Short mmCIF file of C-alpha atoms in Angstrom, two decimals:
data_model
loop_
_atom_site.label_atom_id
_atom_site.label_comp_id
_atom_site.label_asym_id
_atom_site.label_seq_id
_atom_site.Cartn_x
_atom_site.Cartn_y
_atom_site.Cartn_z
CA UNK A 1 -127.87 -42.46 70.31
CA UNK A 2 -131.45 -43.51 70.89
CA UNK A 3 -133.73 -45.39 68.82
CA UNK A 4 -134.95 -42.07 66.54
CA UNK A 5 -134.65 -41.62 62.43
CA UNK A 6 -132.14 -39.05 62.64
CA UNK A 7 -129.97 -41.05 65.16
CA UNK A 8 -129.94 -44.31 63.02
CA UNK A 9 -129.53 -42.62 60.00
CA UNK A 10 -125.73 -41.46 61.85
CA UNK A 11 -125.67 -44.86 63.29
CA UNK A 12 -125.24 -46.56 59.79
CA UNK A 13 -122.90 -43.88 58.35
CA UNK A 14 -120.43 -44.17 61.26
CA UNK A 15 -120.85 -47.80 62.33
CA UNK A 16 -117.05 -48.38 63.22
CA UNK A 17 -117.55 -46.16 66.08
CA UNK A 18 -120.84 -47.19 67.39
CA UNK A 19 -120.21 -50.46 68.63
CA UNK A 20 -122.45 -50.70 72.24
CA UNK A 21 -125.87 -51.42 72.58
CA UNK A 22 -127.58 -50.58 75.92
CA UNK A 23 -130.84 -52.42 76.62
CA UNK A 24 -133.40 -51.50 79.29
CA UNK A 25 -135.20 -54.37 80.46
CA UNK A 26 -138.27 -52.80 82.48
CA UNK A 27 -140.82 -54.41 84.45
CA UNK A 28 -144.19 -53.44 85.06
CA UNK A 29 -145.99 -54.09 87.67
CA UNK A 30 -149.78 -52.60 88.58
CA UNK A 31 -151.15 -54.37 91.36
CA UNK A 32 -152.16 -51.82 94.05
CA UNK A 33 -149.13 -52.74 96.01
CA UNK A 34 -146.23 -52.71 93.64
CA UNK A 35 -147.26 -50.33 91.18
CA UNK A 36 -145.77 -47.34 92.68
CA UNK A 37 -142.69 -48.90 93.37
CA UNK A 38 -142.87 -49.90 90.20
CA UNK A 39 -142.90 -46.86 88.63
CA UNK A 40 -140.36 -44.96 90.73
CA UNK A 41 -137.74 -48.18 89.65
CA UNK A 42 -138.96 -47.49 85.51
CA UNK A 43 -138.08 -43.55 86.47
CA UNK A 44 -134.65 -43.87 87.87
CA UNK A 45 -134.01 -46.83 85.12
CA UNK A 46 -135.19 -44.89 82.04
CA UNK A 47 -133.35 -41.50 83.68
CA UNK A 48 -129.52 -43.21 83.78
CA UNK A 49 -130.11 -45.07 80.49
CA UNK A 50 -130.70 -41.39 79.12
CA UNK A 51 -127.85 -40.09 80.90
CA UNK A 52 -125.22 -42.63 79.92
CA UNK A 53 -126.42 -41.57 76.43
CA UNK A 54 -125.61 -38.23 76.32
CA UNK A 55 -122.62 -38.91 78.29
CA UNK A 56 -121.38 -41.86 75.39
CA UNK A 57 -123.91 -40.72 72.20
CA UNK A 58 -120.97 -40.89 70.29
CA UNK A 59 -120.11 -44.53 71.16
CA UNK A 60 -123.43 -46.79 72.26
CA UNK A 61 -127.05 -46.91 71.51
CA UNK A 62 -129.92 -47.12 74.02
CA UNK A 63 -132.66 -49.09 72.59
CA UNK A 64 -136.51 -48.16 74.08
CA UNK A 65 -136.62 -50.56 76.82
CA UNK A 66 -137.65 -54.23 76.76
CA UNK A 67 -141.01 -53.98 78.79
CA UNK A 68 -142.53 -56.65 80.39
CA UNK A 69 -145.15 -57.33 83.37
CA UNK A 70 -144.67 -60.81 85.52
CA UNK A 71 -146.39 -62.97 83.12
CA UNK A 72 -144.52 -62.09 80.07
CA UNK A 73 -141.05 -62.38 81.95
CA UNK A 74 -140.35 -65.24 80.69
CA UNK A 75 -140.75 -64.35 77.19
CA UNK A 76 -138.12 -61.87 77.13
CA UNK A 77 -135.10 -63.95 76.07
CA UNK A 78 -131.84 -61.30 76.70
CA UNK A 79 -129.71 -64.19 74.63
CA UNK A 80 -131.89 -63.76 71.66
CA UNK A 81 -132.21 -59.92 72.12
CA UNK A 82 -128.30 -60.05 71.67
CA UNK A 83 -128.02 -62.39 68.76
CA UNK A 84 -129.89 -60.09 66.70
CA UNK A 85 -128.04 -57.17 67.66
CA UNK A 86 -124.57 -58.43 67.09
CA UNK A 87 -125.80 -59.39 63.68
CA UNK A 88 -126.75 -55.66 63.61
CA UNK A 89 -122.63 -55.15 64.09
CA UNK A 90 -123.13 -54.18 68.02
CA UNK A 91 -119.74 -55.66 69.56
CA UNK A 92 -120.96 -54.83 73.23
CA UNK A 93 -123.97 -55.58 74.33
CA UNK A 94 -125.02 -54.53 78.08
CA UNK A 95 -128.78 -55.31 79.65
CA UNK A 96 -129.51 -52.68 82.56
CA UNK A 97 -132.02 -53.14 84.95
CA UNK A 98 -133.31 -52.55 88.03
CA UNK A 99 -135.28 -56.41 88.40
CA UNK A 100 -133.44 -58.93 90.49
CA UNK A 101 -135.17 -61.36 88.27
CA UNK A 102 -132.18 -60.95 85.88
CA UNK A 103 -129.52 -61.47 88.02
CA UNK A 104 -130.65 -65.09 89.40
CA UNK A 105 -129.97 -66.64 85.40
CA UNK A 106 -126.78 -68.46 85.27
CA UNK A 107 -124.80 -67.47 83.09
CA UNK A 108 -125.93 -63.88 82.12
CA UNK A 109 -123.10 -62.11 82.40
CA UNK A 110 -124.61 -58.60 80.48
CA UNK A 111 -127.33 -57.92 82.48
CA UNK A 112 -126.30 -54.97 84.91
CA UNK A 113 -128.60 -54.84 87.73
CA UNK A 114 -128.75 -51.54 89.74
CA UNK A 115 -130.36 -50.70 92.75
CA UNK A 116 -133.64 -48.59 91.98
CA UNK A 117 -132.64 -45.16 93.81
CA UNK A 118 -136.60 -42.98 94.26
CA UNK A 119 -135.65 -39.76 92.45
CA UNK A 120 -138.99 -38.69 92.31
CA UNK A 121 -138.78 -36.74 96.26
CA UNK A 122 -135.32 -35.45 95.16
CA UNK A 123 -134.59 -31.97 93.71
CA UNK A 124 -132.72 -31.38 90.51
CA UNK A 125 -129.11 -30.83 92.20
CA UNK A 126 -129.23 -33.75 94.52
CA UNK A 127 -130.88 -36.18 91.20
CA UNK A 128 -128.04 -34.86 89.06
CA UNK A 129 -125.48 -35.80 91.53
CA UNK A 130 -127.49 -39.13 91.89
CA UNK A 131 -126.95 -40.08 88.65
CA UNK A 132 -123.68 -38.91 88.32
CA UNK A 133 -122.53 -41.42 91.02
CA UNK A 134 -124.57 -44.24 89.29
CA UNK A 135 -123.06 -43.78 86.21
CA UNK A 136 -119.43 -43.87 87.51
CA UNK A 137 -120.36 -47.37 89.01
CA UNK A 138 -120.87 -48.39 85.07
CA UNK A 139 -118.36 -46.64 83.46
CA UNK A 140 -116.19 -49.06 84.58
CA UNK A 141 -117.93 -52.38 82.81
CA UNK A 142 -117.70 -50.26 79.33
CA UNK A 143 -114.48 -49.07 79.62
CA UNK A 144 -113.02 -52.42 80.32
CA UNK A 145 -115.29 -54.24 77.76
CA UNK A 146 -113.87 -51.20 75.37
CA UNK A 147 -110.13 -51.69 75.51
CA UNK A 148 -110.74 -55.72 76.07
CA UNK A 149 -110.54 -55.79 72.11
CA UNK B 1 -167.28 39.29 61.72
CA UNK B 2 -169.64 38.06 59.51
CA UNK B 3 -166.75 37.13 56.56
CA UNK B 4 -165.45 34.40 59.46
CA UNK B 5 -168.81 33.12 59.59
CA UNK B 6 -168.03 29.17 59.22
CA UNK B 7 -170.61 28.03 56.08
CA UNK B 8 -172.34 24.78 56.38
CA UNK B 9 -170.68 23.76 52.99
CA UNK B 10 -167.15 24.56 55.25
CA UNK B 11 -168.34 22.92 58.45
CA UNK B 12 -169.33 19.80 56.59
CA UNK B 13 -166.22 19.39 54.80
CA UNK B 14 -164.09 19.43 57.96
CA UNK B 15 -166.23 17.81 59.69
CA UNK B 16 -165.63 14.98 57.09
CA UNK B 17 -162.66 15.09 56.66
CA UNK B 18 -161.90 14.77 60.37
CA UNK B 19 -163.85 12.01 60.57
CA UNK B 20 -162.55 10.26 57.64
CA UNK B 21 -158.87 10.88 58.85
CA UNK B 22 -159.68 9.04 61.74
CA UNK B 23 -160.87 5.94 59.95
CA UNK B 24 -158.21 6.04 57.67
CA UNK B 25 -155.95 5.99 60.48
CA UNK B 26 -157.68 3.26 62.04
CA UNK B 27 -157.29 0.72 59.18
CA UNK B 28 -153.59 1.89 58.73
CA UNK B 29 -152.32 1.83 62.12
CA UNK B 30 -152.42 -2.19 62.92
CA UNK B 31 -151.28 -2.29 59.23
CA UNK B 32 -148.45 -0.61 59.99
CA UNK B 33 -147.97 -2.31 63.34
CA UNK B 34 -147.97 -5.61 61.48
CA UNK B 35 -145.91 -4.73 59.03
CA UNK B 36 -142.84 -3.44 61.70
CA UNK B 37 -143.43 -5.79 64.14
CA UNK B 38 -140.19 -7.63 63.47
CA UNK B 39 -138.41 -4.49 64.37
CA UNK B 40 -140.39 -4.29 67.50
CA UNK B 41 -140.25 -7.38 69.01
CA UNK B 42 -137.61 -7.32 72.12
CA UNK B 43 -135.12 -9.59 72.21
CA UNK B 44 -136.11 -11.92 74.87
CA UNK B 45 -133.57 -11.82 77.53
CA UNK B 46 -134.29 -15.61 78.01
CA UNK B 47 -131.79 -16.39 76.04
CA UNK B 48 -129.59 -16.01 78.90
CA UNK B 49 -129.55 -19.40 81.76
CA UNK B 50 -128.71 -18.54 84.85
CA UNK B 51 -126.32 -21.08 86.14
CA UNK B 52 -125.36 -21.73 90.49
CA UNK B 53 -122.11 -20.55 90.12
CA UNK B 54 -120.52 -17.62 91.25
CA UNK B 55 -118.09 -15.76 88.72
CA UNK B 56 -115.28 -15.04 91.68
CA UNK B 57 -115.13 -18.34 92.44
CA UNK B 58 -114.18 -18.95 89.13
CA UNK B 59 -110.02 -20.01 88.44
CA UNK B 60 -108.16 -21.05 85.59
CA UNK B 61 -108.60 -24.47 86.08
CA UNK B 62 -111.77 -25.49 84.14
CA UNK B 63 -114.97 -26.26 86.31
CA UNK B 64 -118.21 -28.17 85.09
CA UNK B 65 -121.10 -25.49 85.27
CA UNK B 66 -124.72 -27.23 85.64
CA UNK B 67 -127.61 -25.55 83.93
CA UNK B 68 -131.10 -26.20 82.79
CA UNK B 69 -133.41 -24.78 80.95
CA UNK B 70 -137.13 -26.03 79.75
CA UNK B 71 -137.40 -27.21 76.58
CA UNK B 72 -140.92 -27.30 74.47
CA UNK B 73 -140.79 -30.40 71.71
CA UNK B 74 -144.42 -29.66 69.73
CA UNK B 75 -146.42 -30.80 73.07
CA UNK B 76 -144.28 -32.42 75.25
CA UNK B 77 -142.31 -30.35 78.19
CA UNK B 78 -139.27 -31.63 79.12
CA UNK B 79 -136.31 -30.10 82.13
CA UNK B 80 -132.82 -30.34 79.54
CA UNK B 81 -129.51 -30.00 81.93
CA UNK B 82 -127.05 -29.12 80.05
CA UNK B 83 -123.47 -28.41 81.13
CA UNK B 84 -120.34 -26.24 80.03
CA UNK B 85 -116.48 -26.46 81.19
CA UNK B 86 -115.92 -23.15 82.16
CA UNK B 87 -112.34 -21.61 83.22
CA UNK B 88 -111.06 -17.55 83.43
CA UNK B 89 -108.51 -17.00 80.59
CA UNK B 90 -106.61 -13.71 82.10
CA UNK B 91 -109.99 -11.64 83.03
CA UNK B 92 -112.22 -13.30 80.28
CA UNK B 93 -114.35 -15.98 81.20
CA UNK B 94 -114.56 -18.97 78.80
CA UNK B 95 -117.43 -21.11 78.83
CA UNK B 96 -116.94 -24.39 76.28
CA UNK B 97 -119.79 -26.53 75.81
CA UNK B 98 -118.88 -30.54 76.37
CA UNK B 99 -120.10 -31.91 73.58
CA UNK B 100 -117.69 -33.84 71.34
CA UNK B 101 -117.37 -32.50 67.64
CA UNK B 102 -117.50 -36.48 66.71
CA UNK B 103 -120.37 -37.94 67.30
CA UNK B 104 -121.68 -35.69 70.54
CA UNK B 105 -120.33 -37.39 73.55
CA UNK B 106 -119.53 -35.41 76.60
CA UNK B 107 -115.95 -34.26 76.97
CA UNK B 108 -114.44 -34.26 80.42
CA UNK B 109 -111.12 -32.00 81.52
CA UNK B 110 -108.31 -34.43 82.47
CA UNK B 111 -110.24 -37.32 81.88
CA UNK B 112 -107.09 -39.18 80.68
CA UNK B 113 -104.39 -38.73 82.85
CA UNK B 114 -102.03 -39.11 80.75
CA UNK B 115 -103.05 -35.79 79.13
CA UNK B 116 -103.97 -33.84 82.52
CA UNK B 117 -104.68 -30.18 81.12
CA UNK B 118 -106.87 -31.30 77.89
CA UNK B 119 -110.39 -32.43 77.36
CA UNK B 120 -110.71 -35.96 77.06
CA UNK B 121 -113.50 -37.73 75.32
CA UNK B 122 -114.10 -41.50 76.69
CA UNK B 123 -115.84 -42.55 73.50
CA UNK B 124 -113.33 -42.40 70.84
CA UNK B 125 -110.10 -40.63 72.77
CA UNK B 126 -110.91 -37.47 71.17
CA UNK B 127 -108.60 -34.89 72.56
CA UNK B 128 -108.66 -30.63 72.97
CA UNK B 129 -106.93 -28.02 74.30
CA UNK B 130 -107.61 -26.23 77.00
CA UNK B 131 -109.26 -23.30 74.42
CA UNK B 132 -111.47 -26.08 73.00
CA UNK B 133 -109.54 -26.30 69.69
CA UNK B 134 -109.13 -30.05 68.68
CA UNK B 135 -105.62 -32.16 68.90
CA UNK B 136 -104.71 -32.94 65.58
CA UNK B 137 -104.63 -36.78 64.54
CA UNK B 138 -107.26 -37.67 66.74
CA UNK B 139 -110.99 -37.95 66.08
CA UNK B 140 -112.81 -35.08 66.15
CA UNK B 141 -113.24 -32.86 63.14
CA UNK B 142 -113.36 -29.35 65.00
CA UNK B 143 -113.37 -27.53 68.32
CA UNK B 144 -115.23 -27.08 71.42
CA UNK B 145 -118.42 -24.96 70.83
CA UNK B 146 -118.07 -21.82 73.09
CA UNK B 147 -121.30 -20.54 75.12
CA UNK B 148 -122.10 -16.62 75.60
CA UNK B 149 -121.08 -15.32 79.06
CA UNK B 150 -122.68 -12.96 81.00
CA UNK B 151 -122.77 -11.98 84.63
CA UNK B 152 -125.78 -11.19 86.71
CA UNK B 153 -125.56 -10.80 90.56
CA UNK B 154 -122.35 -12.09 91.14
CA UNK B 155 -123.79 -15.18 89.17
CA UNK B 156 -122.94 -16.67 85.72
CA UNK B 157 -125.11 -16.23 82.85
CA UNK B 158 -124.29 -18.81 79.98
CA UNK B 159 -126.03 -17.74 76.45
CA UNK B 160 -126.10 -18.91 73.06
CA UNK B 161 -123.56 -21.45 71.23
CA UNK B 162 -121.21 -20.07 69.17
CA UNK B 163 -118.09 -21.11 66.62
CA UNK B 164 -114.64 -21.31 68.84
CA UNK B 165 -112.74 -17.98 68.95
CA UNK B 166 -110.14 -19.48 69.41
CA UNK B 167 -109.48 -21.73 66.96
#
């Protein structure tokens, strides 16, 4: 499910199935020598947040992403981001991203940092196939965060 | 001879109706046009993808078929890949579309191995057959969508969505 009307609407008539929250936490950077590295990490991010949602619509919901450039990094809390979803009835609540920022907090245990893979020189087949193997990497945390309870 | 003689009374009133005929038939035409166009239109044969895999390759084991297609939201262009489990059932070809009659997850074949020839949704353990139709006592509410097959160069064509046949 993503963040859309007709998606929420079948959010809150079936919410004892949708139980995951996915949360993109992007960062933007636009100085002349970051920017398009920048952009090619926001691509690949935004592309396997989209396809772990049509691979588990059914079961999780991919907010838009959490977008921040380095000054406002700090404001991003993930820990509050959370709280207010699990009062929203989200059991499971997973960060992605592709910022090593993220992984240097103790004690964040959500955040799932991949590497940022350039799609953009990559044809169709070979991106496909990309994020296929990215998204078996994952399946992993949900599935044992899934039968966990 | 001269009772053949064409009068100018005569020669006017051909003349005008001639001339009127053709106006007349100049509004009515596009009328016409218009109002059969429906009937005229060709059936685009877009509605057929053309997918990367060859039909005699195809076995009875199901195989997931890549396709995509460009889709037009109001202004905004967008490459869709879309998939379909497709397996040969005798000399048919059966194309099912993955999507989970739940809540629209994608279905994988033998995803659970304790059930090694049905599909397998992760989401909810929604379980089908190898035709598509549902198991019984689990999850979803119907079966497998199935996708128009056709065949062009050796190559598979996948159409339109369609209620199973099977079920």
């Amino acid at each position: 499910m993503f963040f859309n009307v007709k998606d929420i609407e079948q959010f809150q008539s079936q919410k004892q199935f949708i139980d995951t929250a996915i949360v993109p936490l992007l960062s933007l950077e636009f100085a002349d020598d970051r920017s398009r590295q920048s952009s090619s990490a926001a691509e690949f991010l935004m592309s396997l947040t989209a396809f772990i949602e049509q691979q588990f619509k059914g079961r999780l919901l991919v907010t838009p992403p959490f977008s921040y450039t380095p000054a406002l990094k700090d404001a991003i809390r993930p820990e509050a981001i959370k709280d207010e979803l699990q009062s929203a009835g989200f059991k499971h609540i997973f960060f992605m991203t592709c910022d090593h920022h993220w992984t240097t907090i103790e004690g964040e245990r959500d955040v799932i940092w991949m590497p940022a893979i350039p799609l953009e020189s990559m044809d169709k087949a070979v991106k496909q196939r990309i994020l296929e193997d990215q998204l078996k990497q994952v399946i992993p945390t949900f599935t044992s965060a899934w039968t966990s309870v | 001879m001269s009772n053949n003689r064409v009068t100018r009374r005569q020669f006017l009133t051909y003349t005008i109706t001639g001339v009127g005929g053709f106006m007349a038939a100049g509004m009515l035409m596009p009328m016409v046009r218009f109002a059969i166009d429906p009937v005229l239109q060709t059936k685009a044969e877009g509605d057929f993808v053309l997918t990367g895999q060859r039909v005699d390759e195809l076995t009875e084991a199901p195989v997931k078929v890549d396709f995509s297609y460009e889709q037009v939201d109001a202004w905004y262009k967008s490459e869709v890949t879309d998939a379909a489990w497709v397996y040969k059932n005798g000399d048919e070809i059966v194309a099912l579309s993955p999507v989970c009659k739940h809540l629209g997850c994608t279905v994988n074949w033998a995803g659970d191995s304790a059930y090694p020839d049905q599909f397998y949704c992760a989401c909810h353990g929604g379980r089908y057959e190898k035709t598509g139709v549902n198991v019984p006592n689990t999850p979803p509410t119907g079966p497998l969508d199935q996708y128009e097959v056709s065949e062009k160069d050796g190559y598979l064509m996948l159409g339109k969505k369609f209620a199973n046949s099977f079920a």
